[in-house]
Amino acid sequence: MWLLAKIHAFLDASLRRLKLLEDRQVGWLTLDRKSGNLKREQQTLWKKLKLLLLFNPLTEWIDRTHALRIWTHRKNLEAVRRQDEGKPQSHAQIKSFIDFYHIDMCSFEPSDPESYPTFKDFFIRRFAPGARPIFAPEDPTKAIVSADSRAVVYPTVEKLRALWIKGNRFTIANLIKDDERSLRWINGSVASLRLSPQDYHRYHSPVKGKVKWYKHIPGDYLQVDPMALHSSVNILTENARSCVCIESEEFGDVLFVAIGATDVGTVEIHDEMRKEGHAVEKGDEIGLFQFGGSSIIIAFEPGRIDFDEDLERLSNEETMVDVEVGMSLGKASRPDIPPTDEAS
């Protein structure tokens, strides 16, 4: 009986792994916030193998300058640019992409894949009205998730660096390339949102406020998978990114940074979001990513937000949470303190 039980357990585990491989569920372990179930992110097997090759202790020891990884990612980017997802013939890729990632088109408008002339048009598709309701829309003391993504949140930048982003150059100053402006977030609270190719790739304001400043920083388009972020490669401070500071009465100055990654051709911030003084409502669309994976960093001044308990608890366990745009992110901890004018 003991031997039969062991054989059954081995076969059961093997079949489960084969099923995961068949469904391409080989990515980082995440918890689906809506269902409460643990699952692995869908990735192509080639991408998974490439990540294992590029980001492991042996490669890090051999490739001290990270030249191999940077060269590989730049080759990927060149290949995507040559492919040009905006050509009419790219329309043929849409159906296979939907099938591979099991995308529910009922949530989008238009819902018919044939309505998108090119893959690029499909990639920046919009949700149908009501598909992503905004949490507590009339309460400005409640912040929301900015994008369909996998999220981790930490009360301080130091904890983010200790548990999640291991690149030794990651600081807010390096992220926005501005020592003076970075002072207000020097050890503030941070939410890190990572988007995958199958996700909705438009992003929205987490809070109500007004635009204080905008800045674009050119750079690379390196991989933002957790395996890469856990390595010594300084990815988030090297990739191309666009920064918007939103001045909020309830949360103080909120830093929103959209970061390009592998195969992303554009990190776009809408024109009105670049204008100082532009009024922003919670949930307003800030901009979009073109094709590929990508990442968002949202930083709050110290002591200005209490992240939702489930997000913070799971983040401390280094478990990403599968979230949707409009879900609750946290609440203002000192909503009665007015924003300051210093270091603008």
Short mmCIF file of C-alpha atoms in Angstrom, two decimals:
data_model
loop_
_atom_site.label_atom_id
_atom_site.label_comp_id
_atom_site.label_asym_id
_atom_site.label_seq_id
_atom_site.Cartn_x
_atom_site.Cartn_y
_atom_site.Cartn_z
CA MET A 1 0.00 0.00 0.00
CA TRP A 2 2.83 2.38 0.89
CA LEU A 3 4.57 1.73 -2.44
CA LEU A 4 1.34 2.14 -4.41
CA ALA A 5 0.64 5.45 -2.65
CA LYS A 6 4.14 6.71 -3.55
CA ILE A 7 3.74 5.65 -7.19
CA HIS A 8 0.31 7.32 -7.35
CA ALA A 9 1.67 10.55 -5.87
CA PHE A 10 4.59 10.57 -8.34
CA LEU A 11 2.34 9.96 -11.36
CA ASP A 12 -0.15 12.56 -10.16
CA ALA A 13 2.57 15.20 -9.76
CA SER A 14 4.07 14.32 -13.15
CA LEU A 15 0.73 14.61 -14.92
CA ARG A 16 0.06 17.96 -13.25
CA ARG A 17 3.42 19.25 -14.48
CA LEU A 18 2.73 17.98 -18.00
CA LYS A 19 -0.62 19.78 -17.94
CA LEU A 20 1.11 23.00 -16.83
CA LEU A 21 3.60 22.64 -19.68
CA GLU A 22 0.79 22.01 -22.16
CA ASP A 23 -0.97 25.19 -20.99
CA ARG A 24 2.37 27.12 -21.01
CA GLN A 25 1.94 27.85 -17.27
CA VAL A 26 5.67 27.98 -16.61
CA GLY A 27 6.12 31.57 -15.41
CA TRP A 28 6.37 33.08 -11.94
CA LEU A 29 3.92 31.82 -9.29
CA THR A 30 1.13 34.35 -8.68
CA LEU A 31 -2.08 34.53 -6.69
CA ASP A 32 -5.23 35.47 -8.58
CA ARG A 33 -6.83 38.15 -6.40
CA LYS A 34 -10.35 37.49 -7.69
CA SER A 35 -10.38 33.72 -7.24
CA GLY A 36 -7.79 33.36 -4.46
CA ASN A 37 -6.09 30.57 -6.42
CA LEU A 38 -2.36 30.20 -6.96
CA LYS A 39 -1.30 29.83 -10.59
CA ARG A 40 1.72 30.21 -12.83
CA GLU A 41 1.89 32.91 -15.43
CA GLN A 42 1.63 31.78 -19.05
CA GLN A 43 4.90 32.03 -20.99
CA THR A 44 6.32 30.43 -24.08
CA LEU A 45 8.70 27.59 -23.22
CA TRP A 46 11.48 29.26 -25.23
CA LYS A 47 11.14 32.45 -23.19
CA LYS A 48 11.30 30.47 -19.94
CA LEU A 49 14.43 28.61 -21.05
CA LYS A 50 16.06 31.85 -22.16
CA LEU A 51 15.38 33.45 -18.76
CA LEU A 52 16.87 30.44 -16.98
CA LEU A 53 19.96 30.71 -19.17
CA LEU A 54 20.46 34.45 -18.81
CA PHE A 55 19.56 34.95 -15.13
CA ASN A 56 21.24 32.38 -12.90
CA PRO A 57 24.21 32.52 -10.49
CA LEU A 58 26.61 30.89 -12.98
CA THR A 59 25.81 33.34 -15.80
CA GLU A 60 26.04 36.25 -13.35
CA TRP A 61 29.49 35.03 -12.26
CA ILE A 62 30.75 34.56 -15.83
CA ASP A 63 29.08 37.61 -17.38
CA ARG A 64 30.18 40.26 -14.87
CA THR A 65 29.52 43.10 -17.35
CA HIS A 66 26.05 41.73 -18.30
CA ALA A 67 27.12 42.06 -21.94
CA LEU A 68 25.54 38.74 -22.97
CA ARG A 69 22.15 39.64 -21.51
CA ILE A 70 22.15 43.15 -22.91
CA TRP A 71 23.22 41.89 -26.35
CA THR A 72 20.47 39.23 -26.34
CA HIS A 73 17.75 41.70 -25.39
CA ARG A 74 18.86 44.23 -28.01
CA LYS A 75 18.74 41.50 -30.66
CA ASN A 76 15.18 40.71 -29.55
CA LEU A 77 14.22 44.35 -29.92
CA GLU A 78 15.76 44.59 -33.39
CA ALA A 79 13.85 41.47 -34.47
CA VAL A 80 10.52 42.91 -33.32
CA ARG A 81 11.21 46.21 -35.05
CA ARG A 82 11.96 44.35 -38.29
CA GLN A 83 8.75 42.39 -37.91
CA ASP A 84 6.70 45.61 -37.63
CA GLU A 85 3.47 44.61 -35.89
CA GLY A 86 1.70 47.54 -37.58
CA LYS A 87 1.73 45.98 -41.05
CA PRO A 88 -1.64 44.74 -42.38
CA GLN A 89 -0.35 41.17 -42.69
CA SER A 90 0.22 41.13 -38.92
CA HIS A 91 -3.58 40.79 -38.51
CA ALA A 92 -3.14 37.04 -39.04
CA GLN A 93 -1.32 36.80 -35.68
CA ILE A 94 -4.29 38.01 -33.64
CA LYS A 95 -6.33 34.81 -33.48
CA SER A 96 -3.39 32.57 -32.53
CA PHE A 97 -2.36 35.08 -29.85
CA ILE A 98 -5.90 35.05 -28.38
CA ASP A 99 -5.98 31.24 -28.43
CA PHE A 100 -2.51 30.86 -26.88
CA TYR A 101 -3.24 33.19 -23.95
CA HIS A 102 -6.98 32.35 -23.58
CA ILE A 103 -8.00 36.03 -23.84
CA ASP A 104 -11.70 36.71 -23.20
CA MET A 105 -12.58 39.19 -25.94
CA CYS A 106 -16.05 39.82 -24.45
CA SER A 107 -14.38 42.30 -22.09
CA PHE A 108 -13.10 44.47 -24.95
CA GLU A 109 -14.56 46.88 -27.45
CA PRO A 110 -14.63 45.88 -30.23
CA SER A 111 -14.87 42.25 -29.15
CA ASP A 112 -14.54 40.84 -32.68
CA PRO A 113 -10.86 40.12 -33.49
CA GLU A 114 -11.60 40.80 -37.15
CA SER A 115 -12.29 44.45 -36.26
CA TYR A 116 -8.59 45.13 -35.62
CA PRO A 117 -6.71 45.96 -38.85
CA THR A 118 -3.27 45.07 -37.43
CA PHE A 119 -1.76 43.31 -34.45
CA LYS A 120 -0.62 46.70 -33.13
CA ASP A 121 -4.23 47.90 -33.09
CA PHE A 122 -5.26 44.75 -31.23
CA PHE A 123 -2.44 45.04 -28.71
CA ILE A 124 -3.58 48.47 -27.50
CA ARG A 125 -7.25 47.41 -27.42
CA ARG A 126 -9.64 49.13 -24.98
CA PHE A 127 -11.95 47.60 -22.40
CA ALA A 128 -15.68 47.78 -22.96
CA PRO A 129 -17.50 50.24 -20.65
CA GLY A 130 -17.99 48.66 -17.21
CA ALA A 131 -15.49 45.84 -17.78
CA ARG A 132 -13.13 47.30 -15.20
CA PRO A 133 -15.10 49.24 -12.56
CA ILE A 134 -13.19 51.77 -10.45
CA PHE A 135 -13.07 50.99 -6.71
CA ALA A 136 -14.79 53.69 -4.59
CA PRO A 137 -14.94 56.15 -7.51
CA GLU A 138 -16.23 59.02 -5.35
CA ASP A 139 -13.70 58.55 -2.53
CA PRO A 140 -10.34 60.23 -3.30
CA THR A 141 -8.76 58.72 -0.16
CA LYS A 142 -8.76 55.28 -1.83
CA ALA A 143 -6.05 54.55 -4.41
CA ILE A 144 -6.54 52.03 -7.21
CA VAL A 145 -4.46 49.59 -9.25
CA SER A 146 -3.29 51.29 -12.44
CA ALA A 147 -3.13 48.33 -14.83
CA ASP A 148 -4.01 44.70 -15.39
CA SER A 149 -0.79 43.24 -14.03
CA ARG A 150 1.02 41.22 -11.40
CA ALA A 151 1.67 43.41 -8.36
CA VAL A 152 3.91 43.62 -5.33
CA VAL A 153 3.79 46.47 -2.79
CA TYR A 154 6.24 47.48 -0.07
CA PRO A 155 6.05 50.17 2.65
CA THR A 156 9.61 51.37 1.96
CA VAL A 157 12.05 51.48 -0.94
CA GLU A 158 14.57 49.56 1.18
CA LYS A 159 12.16 46.67 1.65
CA LEU A 160 11.44 46.65 -2.09
CA ARG A 161 15.18 46.37 -2.73
CA ALA A 162 15.67 43.68 -0.11
CA LEU A 163 12.86 41.41 -1.32
CA TRP A 164 12.17 42.18 -4.96
CA ILE A 165 14.36 44.49 -7.06
CA LYS A 166 17.93 43.32 -6.44
CA GLY A 167 19.80 45.58 -8.87
CA ASN A 168 22.25 47.56 -6.73
CA ARG A 169 21.58 50.86 -8.51
CA PHE A 170 17.82 50.94 -7.92
CA THR A 171 16.88 54.14 -6.13
CA ILE A 172 14.16 56.68 -6.86
CA ALA A 173 16.89 59.19 -7.76
CA ASN A 174 18.29 56.83 -10.39
CA LEU A 175 14.82 55.87 -11.55
CA ILE A 176 13.88 59.48 -12.41
CA LYS A 177 17.46 60.76 -12.86
CA ASP A 178 16.87 63.70 -10.53
CA ASP A 179 18.42 63.84 -7.06
CA GLU A 180 16.44 66.88 -5.87
CA ARG A 181 12.99 65.77 -6.96
CA SER A 182 13.56 62.27 -5.61
CA LEU A 183 13.98 63.48 -2.01
CA ARG A 184 10.26 63.30 -1.21
CA TRP A 185 10.16 59.58 -2.10
CA ILE A 186 13.60 58.64 -0.77
CA ASN A 187 12.15 55.93 1.50
CA GLY A 188 8.53 56.11 0.53
CA SER A 189 6.06 53.32 -0.23
CA VAL A 190 6.25 51.61 -3.62
CA ALA A 191 3.95 49.52 -5.78
CA SER A 192 5.54 47.56 -8.63
CA LEU A 193 3.20 46.38 -11.41
CA ARG A 194 4.43 44.05 -14.14
CA LEU A 195 2.49 43.58 -17.37
CA SER A 196 2.78 40.56 -19.66
CA PRO A 197 2.18 40.47 -23.42
CA GLN A 198 -1.39 39.14 -23.04
CA ASP A 199 -2.48 41.97 -20.73
CA TYR A 200 -4.45 45.11 -21.49
CA HIS A 201 -1.65 47.60 -22.10
CA ARG A 202 -3.21 50.92 -21.21
CA TYR A 203 -2.56 52.37 -17.77
CA HIS A 204 -4.57 54.66 -15.51
CA SER A 205 -4.10 57.12 -12.68
CA PRO A 206 -4.09 55.55 -9.21
CA VAL A 207 -5.28 58.77 -7.53
CA LYS A 208 -7.10 62.04 -8.05
CA GLY A 209 -4.95 65.17 -8.38
CA LYS A 210 -3.19 67.35 -10.92
CA VAL A 211 -0.06 66.94 -13.00
CA LYS A 212 2.95 68.56 -11.34
CA TRP A 213 5.66 67.56 -13.85
CA TYR A 214 6.47 65.14 -16.65
CA LYS A 215 9.78 63.67 -17.82
CA HIS A 216 10.84 61.11 -20.43
CA ILE A 217 14.09 59.17 -20.04
CA PRO A 218 15.46 57.21 -23.04
CA GLY A 219 17.10 53.84 -22.46
CA ASP A 220 17.13 50.10 -23.17
CA TYR A 221 14.28 47.58 -23.28
CA LEU A 222 15.52 44.78 -21.04
CA GLN A 223 13.40 41.94 -19.62
CA VAL A 224 11.33 42.75 -16.48
CA ASP A 225 10.44 39.18 -15.50
CA PRO A 226 10.96 38.52 -11.74
CA MET A 227 13.94 36.30 -12.57
CA ALA A 228 15.58 39.35 -14.16
CA LEU A 229 14.56 41.74 -11.36
CA HIS A 230 16.03 39.34 -8.79
CA SER A 231 19.39 39.46 -10.57
CA SER A 232 22.16 42.04 -10.24
CA VAL A 233 21.29 43.62 -13.60
CA ASN A 234 20.05 47.20 -13.06
CA ILE A 235 17.03 46.85 -15.31
CA LEU A 236 14.52 49.44 -14.11
CA THR A 237 17.10 52.22 -14.01
CA GLU A 238 18.40 51.37 -17.51
CA ASN A 239 15.16 50.87 -19.47
CA ALA A 240 13.35 53.63 -21.35
CA ARG A 241 10.69 55.20 -19.14
CA SER A 242 8.26 58.09 -18.77
CA CYS A 243 7.60 59.76 -15.42
CA VAL A 244 4.56 61.75 -14.26
CA CYS A 245 4.24 63.38 -10.83
CA ILE A 246 0.63 63.75 -9.69
CA GLU A 247 -0.02 66.19 -6.86
CA SER A 248 -2.80 64.77 -4.68
CA GLU A 249 -4.48 66.41 -1.69
CA GLU A 250 -4.99 63.01 -0.08
CA PHE A 251 -1.68 61.26 -0.91
CA GLY A 252 0.83 64.07 -1.40
CA ASP A 253 3.03 63.83 -4.49
CA VAL A 254 2.54 60.49 -6.27
CA LEU A 255 5.23 59.36 -8.72
CA PHE A 256 4.04 57.27 -11.69
CA VAL A 257 6.76 55.71 -13.87
CA ALA A 258 5.89 53.67 -16.98
CA ILE A 259 8.89 51.50 -17.91
CA GLY A 260 9.40 49.80 -21.25
CA ALA A 261 10.68 46.23 -21.45
CA THR A 262 11.48 43.51 -23.96
CA ASP A 263 9.87 44.14 -27.38
CA VAL A 264 8.13 47.38 -26.30
CA GLY A 265 8.33 49.87 -29.15
CA THR A 266 6.78 52.84 -27.35
CA VAL A 267 6.15 54.08 -23.82
CA GLU A 268 3.46 56.67 -24.46
CA ILE A 269 2.06 59.31 -22.11
CA HIS A 270 -0.97 61.15 -23.46
CA ASP A 271 -0.40 64.82 -24.32
CA GLU A 272 -2.70 66.20 -21.61
CA MET A 273 -0.86 64.18 -18.94
CA ARG A 274 2.35 66.03 -19.82
CA LYS A 275 0.88 69.45 -19.03
CA GLU A 276 1.52 71.00 -15.64
CA GLY A 277 -1.73 71.69 -13.77
CA HIS A 278 -3.86 69.23 -15.80
CA ALA A 279 -6.65 67.86 -13.56
CA VAL A 280 -6.63 64.08 -13.18
CA GLU A 281 -9.43 61.89 -11.89
CA LYS A 282 -8.79 58.50 -10.32
CA GLY A 283 -8.94 55.99 -13.17
CA ASP A 284 -8.16 58.45 -15.98
CA GLU A 285 -6.06 56.93 -18.73
CA ILE A 286 -2.45 58.13 -18.50
CA GLY A 287 -1.00 56.38 -21.54
CA LEU A 288 -0.14 53.03 -23.11
CA PHE A 289 2.61 50.56 -23.97
CA GLN A 290 3.13 49.18 -27.45
CA PHE A 291 3.93 45.50 -28.07
CA GLY A 292 5.71 43.46 -25.38
CA GLY A 293 6.05 43.15 -21.63
CA SER A 294 6.42 46.23 -19.47
CA SER A 295 6.38 47.55 -15.90
CA ILE A 296 5.04 50.39 -13.76
CA ILE A 297 6.46 51.82 -10.54
CA ILE A 298 4.19 53.96 -8.33
CA ALA A 299 5.88 55.71 -5.40
CA PHE A 300 4.16 57.48 -2.50
CA GLU A 301 5.76 59.82 0.01
CA PRO A 302 6.64 58.15 3.36
CA GLY A 303 3.62 57.49 5.54
CA ARG A 304 1.04 58.63 2.97
CA ILE A 305 -0.53 55.27 2.02
CA ASP A 306 -1.58 52.08 3.78
CA PHE A 307 -1.49 49.35 1.13
CA ASP A 308 -4.24 46.73 1.23
CA GLU A 309 -3.39 43.98 3.72
CA ASP A 310 -3.56 41.11 1.23
CA LEU A 311 -1.21 42.81 -1.23
CA GLU A 312 1.37 43.66 1.43
CA ARG A 313 1.22 40.24 3.11
CA LEU A 314 1.72 38.33 -0.14
CA SER A 315 4.46 40.71 -1.28
CA ASN A 316 6.38 39.97 1.92
CA GLU A 317 6.18 36.31 0.87
CA GLU A 318 7.56 37.31 -2.57
CA THR A 319 4.30 36.25 -4.21
CA MET A 320 2.99 38.45 -6.98
CA VAL A 321 -0.75 39.15 -7.05
CA ASP A 322 -2.70 39.02 -10.29
CA VAL A 323 -4.73 42.25 -10.23
CA GLU A 324 -6.98 44.23 -12.55
CA VAL A 325 -7.07 47.93 -13.28
CA GLY A 326 -9.53 49.70 -10.95
CA MET A 327 -9.10 47.31 -8.01
CA SER A 328 -8.29 48.72 -4.58
CA LEU A 329 -4.59 49.42 -3.94
CA GLY A 330 -4.72 51.13 -0.54
CA LYS A 331 -6.00 54.10 1.43
CA ALA A 332 -4.52 57.48 2.34
CA SER A 333 -3.02 57.31 5.81
CA ARG A 334 -2.84 61.10 6.27
CA PRO A 335 -5.48 62.54 3.91
CA ASP A 336 -5.75 65.84 5.81
CA ILE A 337 -2.13 66.93 5.19
CA PRO A 338 -1.95 69.36 2.25
CA PRO A 339 0.64 68.80 -0.48
CA THR A 340 3.84 70.85 -0.27
CA ASP A 341 5.34 73.10 -2.93
CA GLU A 342 8.99 72.26 -2.26
CA ALA A 343 11.21 70.30 -4.64
CA SER A 344 8.79 70.68 -7.55
#
